[in-house]
Short mmCIF file of C-alpha atoms in Angstrom, two decimals:
data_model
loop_
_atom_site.label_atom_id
_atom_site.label_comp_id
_atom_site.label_asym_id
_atom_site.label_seq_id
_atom_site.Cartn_x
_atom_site.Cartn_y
_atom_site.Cartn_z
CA UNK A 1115 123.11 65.72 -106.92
CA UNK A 1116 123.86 63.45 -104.03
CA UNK A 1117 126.93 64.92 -101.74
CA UNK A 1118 130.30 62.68 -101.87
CA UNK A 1119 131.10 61.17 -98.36
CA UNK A 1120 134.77 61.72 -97.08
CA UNK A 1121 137.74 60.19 -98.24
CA UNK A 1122 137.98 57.97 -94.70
CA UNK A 1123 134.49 56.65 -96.06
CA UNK A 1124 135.56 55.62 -99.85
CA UNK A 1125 138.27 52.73 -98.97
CA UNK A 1126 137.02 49.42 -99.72
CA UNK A 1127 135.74 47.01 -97.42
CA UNK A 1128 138.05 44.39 -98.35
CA UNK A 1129 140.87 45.94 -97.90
CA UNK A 1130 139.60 47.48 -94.26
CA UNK A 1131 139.01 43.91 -93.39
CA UNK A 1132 142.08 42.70 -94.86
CA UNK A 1133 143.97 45.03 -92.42
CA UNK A 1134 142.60 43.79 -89.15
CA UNK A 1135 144.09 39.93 -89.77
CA UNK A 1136 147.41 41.50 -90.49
CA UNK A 1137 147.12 43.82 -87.44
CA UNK A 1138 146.17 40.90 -85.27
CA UNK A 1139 148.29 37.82 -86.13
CA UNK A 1140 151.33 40.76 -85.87
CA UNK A 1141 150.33 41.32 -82.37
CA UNK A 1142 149.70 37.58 -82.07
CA UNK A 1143 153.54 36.81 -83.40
CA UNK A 1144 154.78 39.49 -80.64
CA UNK A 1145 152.89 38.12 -78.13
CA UNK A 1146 154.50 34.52 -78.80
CA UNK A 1147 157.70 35.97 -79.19
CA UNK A 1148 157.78 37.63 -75.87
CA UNK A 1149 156.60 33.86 -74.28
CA UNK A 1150 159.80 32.50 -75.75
CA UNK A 1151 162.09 34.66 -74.83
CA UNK A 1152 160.55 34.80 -71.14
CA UNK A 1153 160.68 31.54 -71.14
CA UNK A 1154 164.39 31.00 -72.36
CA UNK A 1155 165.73 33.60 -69.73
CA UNK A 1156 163.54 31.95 -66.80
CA UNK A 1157 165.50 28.71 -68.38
CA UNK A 1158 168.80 30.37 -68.01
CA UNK A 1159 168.01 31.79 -64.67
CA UNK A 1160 166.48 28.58 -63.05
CA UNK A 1161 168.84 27.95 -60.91
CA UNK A 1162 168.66 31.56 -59.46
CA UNK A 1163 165.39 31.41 -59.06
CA UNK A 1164 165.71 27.64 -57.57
CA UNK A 1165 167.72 29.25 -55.23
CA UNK A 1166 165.71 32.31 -54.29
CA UNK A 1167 162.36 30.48 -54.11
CA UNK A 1168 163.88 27.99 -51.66
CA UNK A 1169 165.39 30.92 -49.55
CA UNK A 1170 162.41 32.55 -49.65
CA UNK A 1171 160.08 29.27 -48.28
CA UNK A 1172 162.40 28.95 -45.70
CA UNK A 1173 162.46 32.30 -44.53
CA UNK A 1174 158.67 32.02 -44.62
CA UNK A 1175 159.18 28.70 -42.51
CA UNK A 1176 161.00 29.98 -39.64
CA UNK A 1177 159.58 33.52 -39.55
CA UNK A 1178 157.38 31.96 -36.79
CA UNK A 1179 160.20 31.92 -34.91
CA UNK A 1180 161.30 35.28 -35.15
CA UNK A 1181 158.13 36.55 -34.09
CA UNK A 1182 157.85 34.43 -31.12
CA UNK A 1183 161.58 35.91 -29.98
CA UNK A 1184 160.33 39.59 -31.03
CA UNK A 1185 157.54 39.14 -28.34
CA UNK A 1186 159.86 37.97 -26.11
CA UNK A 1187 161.29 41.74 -26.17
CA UNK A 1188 164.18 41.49 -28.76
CA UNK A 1189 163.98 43.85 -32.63
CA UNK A 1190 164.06 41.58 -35.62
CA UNK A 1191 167.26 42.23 -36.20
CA UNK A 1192 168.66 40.47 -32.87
CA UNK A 1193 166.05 37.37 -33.66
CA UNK A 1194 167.64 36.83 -37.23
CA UNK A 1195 171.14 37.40 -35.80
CA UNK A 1196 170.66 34.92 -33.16
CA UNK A 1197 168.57 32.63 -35.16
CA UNK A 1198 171.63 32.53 -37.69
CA UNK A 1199 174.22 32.25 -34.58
CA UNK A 1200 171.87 28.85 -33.07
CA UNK A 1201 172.20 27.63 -37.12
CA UNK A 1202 175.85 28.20 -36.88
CA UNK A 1203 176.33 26.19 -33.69
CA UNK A 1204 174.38 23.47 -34.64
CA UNK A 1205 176.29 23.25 -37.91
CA UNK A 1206 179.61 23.83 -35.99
CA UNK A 1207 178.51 20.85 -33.26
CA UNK A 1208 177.87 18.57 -36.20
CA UNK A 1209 180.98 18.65 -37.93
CA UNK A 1210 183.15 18.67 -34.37
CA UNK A 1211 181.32 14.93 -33.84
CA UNK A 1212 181.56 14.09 -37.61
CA UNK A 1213 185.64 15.20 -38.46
CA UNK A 1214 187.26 13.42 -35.92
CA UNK A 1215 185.06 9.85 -36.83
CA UNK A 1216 185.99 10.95 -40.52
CA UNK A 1217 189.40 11.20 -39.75
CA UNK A 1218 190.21 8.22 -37.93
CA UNK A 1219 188.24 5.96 -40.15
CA UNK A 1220 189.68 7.51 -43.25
CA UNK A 1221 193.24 6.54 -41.39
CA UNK A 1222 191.84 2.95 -40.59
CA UNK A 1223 191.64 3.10 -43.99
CA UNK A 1224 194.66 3.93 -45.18
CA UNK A 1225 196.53 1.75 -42.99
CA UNK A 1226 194.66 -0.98 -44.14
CA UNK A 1227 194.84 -0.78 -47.96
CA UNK A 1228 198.11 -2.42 -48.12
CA UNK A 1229 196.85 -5.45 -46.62
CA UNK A 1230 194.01 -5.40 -49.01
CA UNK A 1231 196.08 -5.29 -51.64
CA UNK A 1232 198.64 -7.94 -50.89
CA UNK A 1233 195.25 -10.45 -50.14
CA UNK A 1234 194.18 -9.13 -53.23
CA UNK A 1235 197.56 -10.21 -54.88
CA UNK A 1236 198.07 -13.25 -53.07
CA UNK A 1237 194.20 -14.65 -54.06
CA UNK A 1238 194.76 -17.83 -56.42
CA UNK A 1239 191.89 -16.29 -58.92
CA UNK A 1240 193.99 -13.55 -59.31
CA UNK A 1241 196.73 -15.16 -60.37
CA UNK A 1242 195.41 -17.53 -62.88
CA UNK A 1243 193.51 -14.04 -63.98
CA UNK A 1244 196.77 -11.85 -64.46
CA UNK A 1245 198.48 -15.45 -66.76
CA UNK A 1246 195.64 -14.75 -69.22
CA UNK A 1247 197.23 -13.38 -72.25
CA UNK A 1248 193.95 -12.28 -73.65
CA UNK A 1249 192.73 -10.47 -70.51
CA UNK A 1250 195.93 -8.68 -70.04
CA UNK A 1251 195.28 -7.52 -73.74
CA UNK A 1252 192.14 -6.16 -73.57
CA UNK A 1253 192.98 -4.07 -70.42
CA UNK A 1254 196.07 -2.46 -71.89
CA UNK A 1255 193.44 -1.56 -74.98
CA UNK A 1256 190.94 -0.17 -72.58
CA UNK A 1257 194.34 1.76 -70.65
CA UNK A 1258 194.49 4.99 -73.35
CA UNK A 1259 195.29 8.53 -72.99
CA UNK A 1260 191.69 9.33 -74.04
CA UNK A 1261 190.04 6.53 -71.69
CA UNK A 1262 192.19 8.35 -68.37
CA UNK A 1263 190.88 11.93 -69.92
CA UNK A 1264 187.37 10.45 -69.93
CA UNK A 1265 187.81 9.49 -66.46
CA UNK A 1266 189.40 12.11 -65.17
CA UNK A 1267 186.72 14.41 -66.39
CA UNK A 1268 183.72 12.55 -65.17
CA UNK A 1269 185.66 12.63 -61.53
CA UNK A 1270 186.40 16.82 -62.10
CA UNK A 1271 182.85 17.37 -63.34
CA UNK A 1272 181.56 14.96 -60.23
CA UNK A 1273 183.57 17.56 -58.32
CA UNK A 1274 182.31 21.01 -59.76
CA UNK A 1275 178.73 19.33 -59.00
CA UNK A 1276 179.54 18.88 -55.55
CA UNK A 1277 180.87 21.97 -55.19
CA UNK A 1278 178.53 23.87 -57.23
CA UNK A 1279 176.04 21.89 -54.62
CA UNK A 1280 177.47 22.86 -51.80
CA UNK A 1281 177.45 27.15 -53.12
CA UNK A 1282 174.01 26.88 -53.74
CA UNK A 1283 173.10 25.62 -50.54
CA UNK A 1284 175.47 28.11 -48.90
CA UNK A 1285 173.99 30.82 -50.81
CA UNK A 1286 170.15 30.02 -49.97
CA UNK A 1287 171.10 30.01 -46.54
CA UNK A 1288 172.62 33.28 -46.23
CA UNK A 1289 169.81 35.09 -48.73
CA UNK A 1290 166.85 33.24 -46.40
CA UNK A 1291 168.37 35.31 -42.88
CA UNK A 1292 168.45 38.64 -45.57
CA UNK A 1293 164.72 37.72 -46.45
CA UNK A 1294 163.99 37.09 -42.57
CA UNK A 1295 165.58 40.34 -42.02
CA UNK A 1296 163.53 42.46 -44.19
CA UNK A 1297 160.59 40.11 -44.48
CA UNK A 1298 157.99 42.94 -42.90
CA UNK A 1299 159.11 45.44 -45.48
CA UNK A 1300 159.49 42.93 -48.34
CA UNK A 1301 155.32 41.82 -47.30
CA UNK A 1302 154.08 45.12 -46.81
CA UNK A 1303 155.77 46.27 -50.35
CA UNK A 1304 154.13 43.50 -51.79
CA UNK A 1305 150.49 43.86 -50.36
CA UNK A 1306 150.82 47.63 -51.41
CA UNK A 1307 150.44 46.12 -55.23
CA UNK A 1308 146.86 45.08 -54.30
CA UNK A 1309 143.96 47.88 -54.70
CA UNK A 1310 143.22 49.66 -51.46
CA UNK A 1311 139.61 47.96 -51.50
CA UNK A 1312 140.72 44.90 -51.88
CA UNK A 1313 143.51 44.84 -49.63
CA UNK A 1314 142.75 44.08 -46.21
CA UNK A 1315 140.88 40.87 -47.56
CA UNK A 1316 143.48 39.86 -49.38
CA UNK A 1317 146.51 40.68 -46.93
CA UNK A 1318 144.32 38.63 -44.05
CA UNK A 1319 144.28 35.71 -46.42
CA UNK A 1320 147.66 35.79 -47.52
CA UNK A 1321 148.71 36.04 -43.81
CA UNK A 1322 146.96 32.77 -42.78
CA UNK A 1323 148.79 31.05 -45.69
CA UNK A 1324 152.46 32.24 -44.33
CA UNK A 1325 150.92 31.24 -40.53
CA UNK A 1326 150.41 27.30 -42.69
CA UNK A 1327 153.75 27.61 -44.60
CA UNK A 1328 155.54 28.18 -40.87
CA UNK A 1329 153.78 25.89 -39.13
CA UNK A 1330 154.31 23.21 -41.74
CA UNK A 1331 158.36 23.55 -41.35
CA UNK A 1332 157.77 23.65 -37.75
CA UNK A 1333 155.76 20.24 -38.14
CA UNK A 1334 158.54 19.06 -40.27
CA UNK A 1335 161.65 19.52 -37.21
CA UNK A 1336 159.34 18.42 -35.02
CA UNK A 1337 158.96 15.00 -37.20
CA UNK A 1338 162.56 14.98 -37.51
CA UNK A 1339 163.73 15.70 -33.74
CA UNK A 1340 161.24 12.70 -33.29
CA UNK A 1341 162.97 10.54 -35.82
CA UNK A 1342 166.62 11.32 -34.62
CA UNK A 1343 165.51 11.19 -30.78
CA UNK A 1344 163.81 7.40 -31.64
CA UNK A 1345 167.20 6.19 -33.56
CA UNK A 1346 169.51 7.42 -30.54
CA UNK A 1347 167.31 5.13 -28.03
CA UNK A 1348 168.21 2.62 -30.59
CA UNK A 1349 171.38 2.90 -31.18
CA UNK A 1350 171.88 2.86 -27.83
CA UNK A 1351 170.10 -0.19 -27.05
CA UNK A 1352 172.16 -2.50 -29.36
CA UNK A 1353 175.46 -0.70 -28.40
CA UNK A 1354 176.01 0.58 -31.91
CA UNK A 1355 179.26 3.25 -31.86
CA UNK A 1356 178.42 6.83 -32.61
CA UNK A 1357 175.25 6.84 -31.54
CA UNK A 1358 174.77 10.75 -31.31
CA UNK A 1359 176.62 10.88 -34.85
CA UNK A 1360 174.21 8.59 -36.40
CA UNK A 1361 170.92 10.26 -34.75
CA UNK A 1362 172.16 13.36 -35.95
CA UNK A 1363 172.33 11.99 -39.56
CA UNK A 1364 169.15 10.26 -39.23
CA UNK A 1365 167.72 13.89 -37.78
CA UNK A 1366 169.10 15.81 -40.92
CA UNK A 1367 168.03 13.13 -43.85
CA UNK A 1368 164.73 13.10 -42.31
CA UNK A 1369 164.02 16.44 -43.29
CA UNK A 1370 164.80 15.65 -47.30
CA UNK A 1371 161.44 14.20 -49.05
CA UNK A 1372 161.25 10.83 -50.18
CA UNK A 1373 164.70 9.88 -50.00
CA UNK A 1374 165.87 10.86 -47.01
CA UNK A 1375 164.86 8.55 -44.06
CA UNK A 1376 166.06 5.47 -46.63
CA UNK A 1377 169.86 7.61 -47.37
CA UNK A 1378 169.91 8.02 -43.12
CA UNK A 1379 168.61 4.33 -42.75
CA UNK A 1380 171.46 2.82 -45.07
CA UNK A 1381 174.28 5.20 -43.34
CA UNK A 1382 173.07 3.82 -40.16
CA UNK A 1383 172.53 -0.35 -41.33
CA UNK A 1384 176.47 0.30 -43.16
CA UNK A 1385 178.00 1.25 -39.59
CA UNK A 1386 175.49 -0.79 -37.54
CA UNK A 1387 177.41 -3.74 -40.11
CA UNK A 1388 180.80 -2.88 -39.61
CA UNK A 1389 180.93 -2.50 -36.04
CA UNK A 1390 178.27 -5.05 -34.99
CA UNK A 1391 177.96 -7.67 -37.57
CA UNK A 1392 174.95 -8.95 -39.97
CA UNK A 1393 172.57 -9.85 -36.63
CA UNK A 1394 172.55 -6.02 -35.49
CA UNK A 1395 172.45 -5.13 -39.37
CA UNK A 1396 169.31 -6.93 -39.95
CA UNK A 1397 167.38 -5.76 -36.51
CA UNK A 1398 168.02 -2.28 -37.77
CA UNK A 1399 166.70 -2.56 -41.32
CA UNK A 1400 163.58 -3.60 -39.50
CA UNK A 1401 163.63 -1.18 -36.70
CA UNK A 1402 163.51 1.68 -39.76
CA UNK A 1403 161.48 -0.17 -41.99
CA UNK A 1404 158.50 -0.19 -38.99
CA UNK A 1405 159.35 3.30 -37.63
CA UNK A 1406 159.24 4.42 -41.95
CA UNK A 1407 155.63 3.45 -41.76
CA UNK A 1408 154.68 4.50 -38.47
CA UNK A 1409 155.94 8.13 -39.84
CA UNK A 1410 154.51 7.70 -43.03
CA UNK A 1411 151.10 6.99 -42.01
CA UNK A 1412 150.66 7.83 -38.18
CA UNK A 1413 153.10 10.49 -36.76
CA UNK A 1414 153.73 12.71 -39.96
CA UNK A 1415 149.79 12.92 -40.50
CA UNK A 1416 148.87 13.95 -37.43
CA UNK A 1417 151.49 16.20 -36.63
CA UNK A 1418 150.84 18.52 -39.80
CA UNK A 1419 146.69 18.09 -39.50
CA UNK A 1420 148.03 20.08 -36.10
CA UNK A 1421 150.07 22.45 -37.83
CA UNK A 1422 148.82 23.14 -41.56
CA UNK A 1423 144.99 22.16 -40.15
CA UNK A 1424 144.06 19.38 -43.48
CA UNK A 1425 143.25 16.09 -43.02
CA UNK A 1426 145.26 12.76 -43.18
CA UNK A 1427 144.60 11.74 -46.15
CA UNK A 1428 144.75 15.17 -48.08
CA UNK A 1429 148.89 15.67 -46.61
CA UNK A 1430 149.35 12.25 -47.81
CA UNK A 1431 147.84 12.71 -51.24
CA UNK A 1432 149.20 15.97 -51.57
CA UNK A 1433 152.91 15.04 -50.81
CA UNK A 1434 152.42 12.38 -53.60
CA UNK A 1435 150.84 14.70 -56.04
CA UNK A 1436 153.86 17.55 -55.49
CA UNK A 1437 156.75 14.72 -55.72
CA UNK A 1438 155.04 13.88 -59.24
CA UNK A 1439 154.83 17.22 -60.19
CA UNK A 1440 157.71 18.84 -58.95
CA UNK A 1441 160.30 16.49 -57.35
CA UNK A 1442 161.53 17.31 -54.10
CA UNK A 1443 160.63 20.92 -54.30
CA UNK A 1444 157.24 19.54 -55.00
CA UNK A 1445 157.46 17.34 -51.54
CA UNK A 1446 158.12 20.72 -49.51
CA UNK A 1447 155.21 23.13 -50.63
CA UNK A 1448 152.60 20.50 -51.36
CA UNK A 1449 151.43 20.65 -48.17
CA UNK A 1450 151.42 24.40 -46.74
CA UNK A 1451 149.97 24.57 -50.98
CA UNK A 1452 147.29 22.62 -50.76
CA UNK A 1453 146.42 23.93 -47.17
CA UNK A 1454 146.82 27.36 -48.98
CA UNK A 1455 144.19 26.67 -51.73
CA UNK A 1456 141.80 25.02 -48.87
CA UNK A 1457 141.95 28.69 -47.51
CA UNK A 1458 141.10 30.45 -50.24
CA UNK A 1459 138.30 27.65 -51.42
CA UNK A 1460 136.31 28.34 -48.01
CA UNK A 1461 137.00 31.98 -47.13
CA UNK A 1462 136.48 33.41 -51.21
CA UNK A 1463 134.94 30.40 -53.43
CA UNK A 1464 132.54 29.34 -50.59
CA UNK A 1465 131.28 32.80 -49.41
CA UNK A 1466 130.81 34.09 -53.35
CA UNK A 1467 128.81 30.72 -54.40
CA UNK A 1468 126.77 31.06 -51.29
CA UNK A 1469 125.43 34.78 -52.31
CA UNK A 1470 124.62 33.76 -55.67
#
């Protein structure tokens, strides 16, 4: 009489294999659960993490700088504090040549919006404008309490935007000297997450990239001190008033992708306008619209085929490719990026392909 297998040996196949779908579209449904809910709180933290990443770039960016003072003699923590102190100054020197122009432009201004107003008044349009019975109508319609609260709340939100602006710049700024601070521990801690046979190779590699990432910010003052030190010559040349100001200005946009040298070039043409009339206006919409394109395609690509090591045409390409990608963010790693997957292509992809 044949022997009766075990009980674990009796169940049907169907229903064995009509487990293993239910098993596996359950783990599938956690697994897509988990991506959503990742995703929603890296949604409601972007702005933290905006903030931190650009900190952290930055402090990547100028540790370069902290190492050259530490050979110099001084600890780390005297680099960062005197690193921080030169940021200060600079900051501090800015503002004591912008508030006083500020100031007594703003009271120009003042004074002279009376007189504006009485022209204004006085102007024959005007006055044929403020007889019409139908105009006058439609403007007291458009004057309502809910109108003004509109108003008033696009100029307050405006306002928290600035503001909220201005805190998270503040508050990269101050995290990006705690990063420099600590930025040996934080890299050590981090290469200690790699196997121990993998991680010299890996820790020389990632090294090289943060050498790119600093010399790329490095490239990128340099660019600007030339572009601020070019519009003071300028400036002074056609006798336009605040000339330091204005290279300053020019200096600082510079460094913001894309939009930068034309938000520095239009400060500049406005006060080049007002104080010097159209003529002077004109000369310096051309003087930035040839120096733009000497930049674009002479200075800027040689100066970071010096510092990040890549070619002309691969930081141009590249600083189109991140803008499209990422915005201005994308502008500021595209470079040290790309120079950081060149790296890896010849000193891993190259060396494996070659021993197969």
């Amino acid at each position: 009489m044949p022997e009766t297998p075990p009980p674990h040996q009796t169940r049907p196949l169907a229903a064995a294999a009509t487990g293993h779908p239910f098993k596996i579209g359950l783990w599938i449904g956690l697994a897509l659960l988990l991506v959503v809910v990742a995703a929603n709180l890296v949604q409601a933290a972007g702005t933290v993490l905006t903030i931190v990443a650009a900190a952290g770039f930055f402090a990547i960016g100028f540790n370069p700088v902290v190492k050259w003072m530490m050979r110099r003699g001084m600890s780390r923590g005297l680099a960062v504090f005197l690193l921080f102190i030169g940021f200060v100054l600079l900051g501090c020197g800015f503002l004591a040549l912008l508030i006083p122009v500020a100031v007594s432009q703003l009271g120009s201004v003042i004074d002279a919006v009376p007189g504006w107003i009485q022209q204004v008044l006085n102007d024959p349009r005007v006055e044929e404008l403020t007889q019409n019975e139908d105009l006058i109508a439609k403007a007291e319609q458009l004057i309502t309490p809910s109108n003004i609260s509109l108003l008033l709340g696009g100029l307050l939100g405006g306002a928290t935007t600035i503001a909220a602006g201005v805190f998270n710049f503040v508050t990269a700024f101050i995290l990006m000297f705690f990063i420099l601070a600590g930025f040996d521990r934080l890299r050590d801690g981090a290469y200690q997450l790699i196997p121990l046979s993998r991680r010299d190779r890996v820790a020389g590699i990632a090294d090289q990239i943060l050498d790119k990432v600093g010399g790329y910010l490095v490239g990128s003052l340099s660019i600007a001190f030339v572009a601020g030190t070019t519009a003071l010559i300028y400036l002074w040349i056609v006798s336009v008033p605040y000339a330091l100001l204005l290279a300053l200005v020019v200096a600082v946009c510079d460094l913001i992708p894309q939009i930068g040298a034309t938000l520095g070039a239009t400060v500049v043409t406005l006060v080049a306008f007002g104080s010097r009339g159209l003529g002077i206006a004109v000369a310096t919409i051309i003087f930035f619209v040839v120096y733009q394109q000497l930049e674009n395609w002479l200075i800027y690509p040689r100066v970071m085929r010096q510092a990040v090591q890549i070619s002309n045409l691969a930081a141009i390409v590249s600083v189109l490719i991140g803008f499209a990608m990422f915005g201005v963010m994308g502008v500021f790693i595209s470079v040290p990026g790309y120079a950081a997957i060149q790296l890896i292509i010849r000193q891993v992809v190259h060396p494996r392909q070659d021993s197969l």
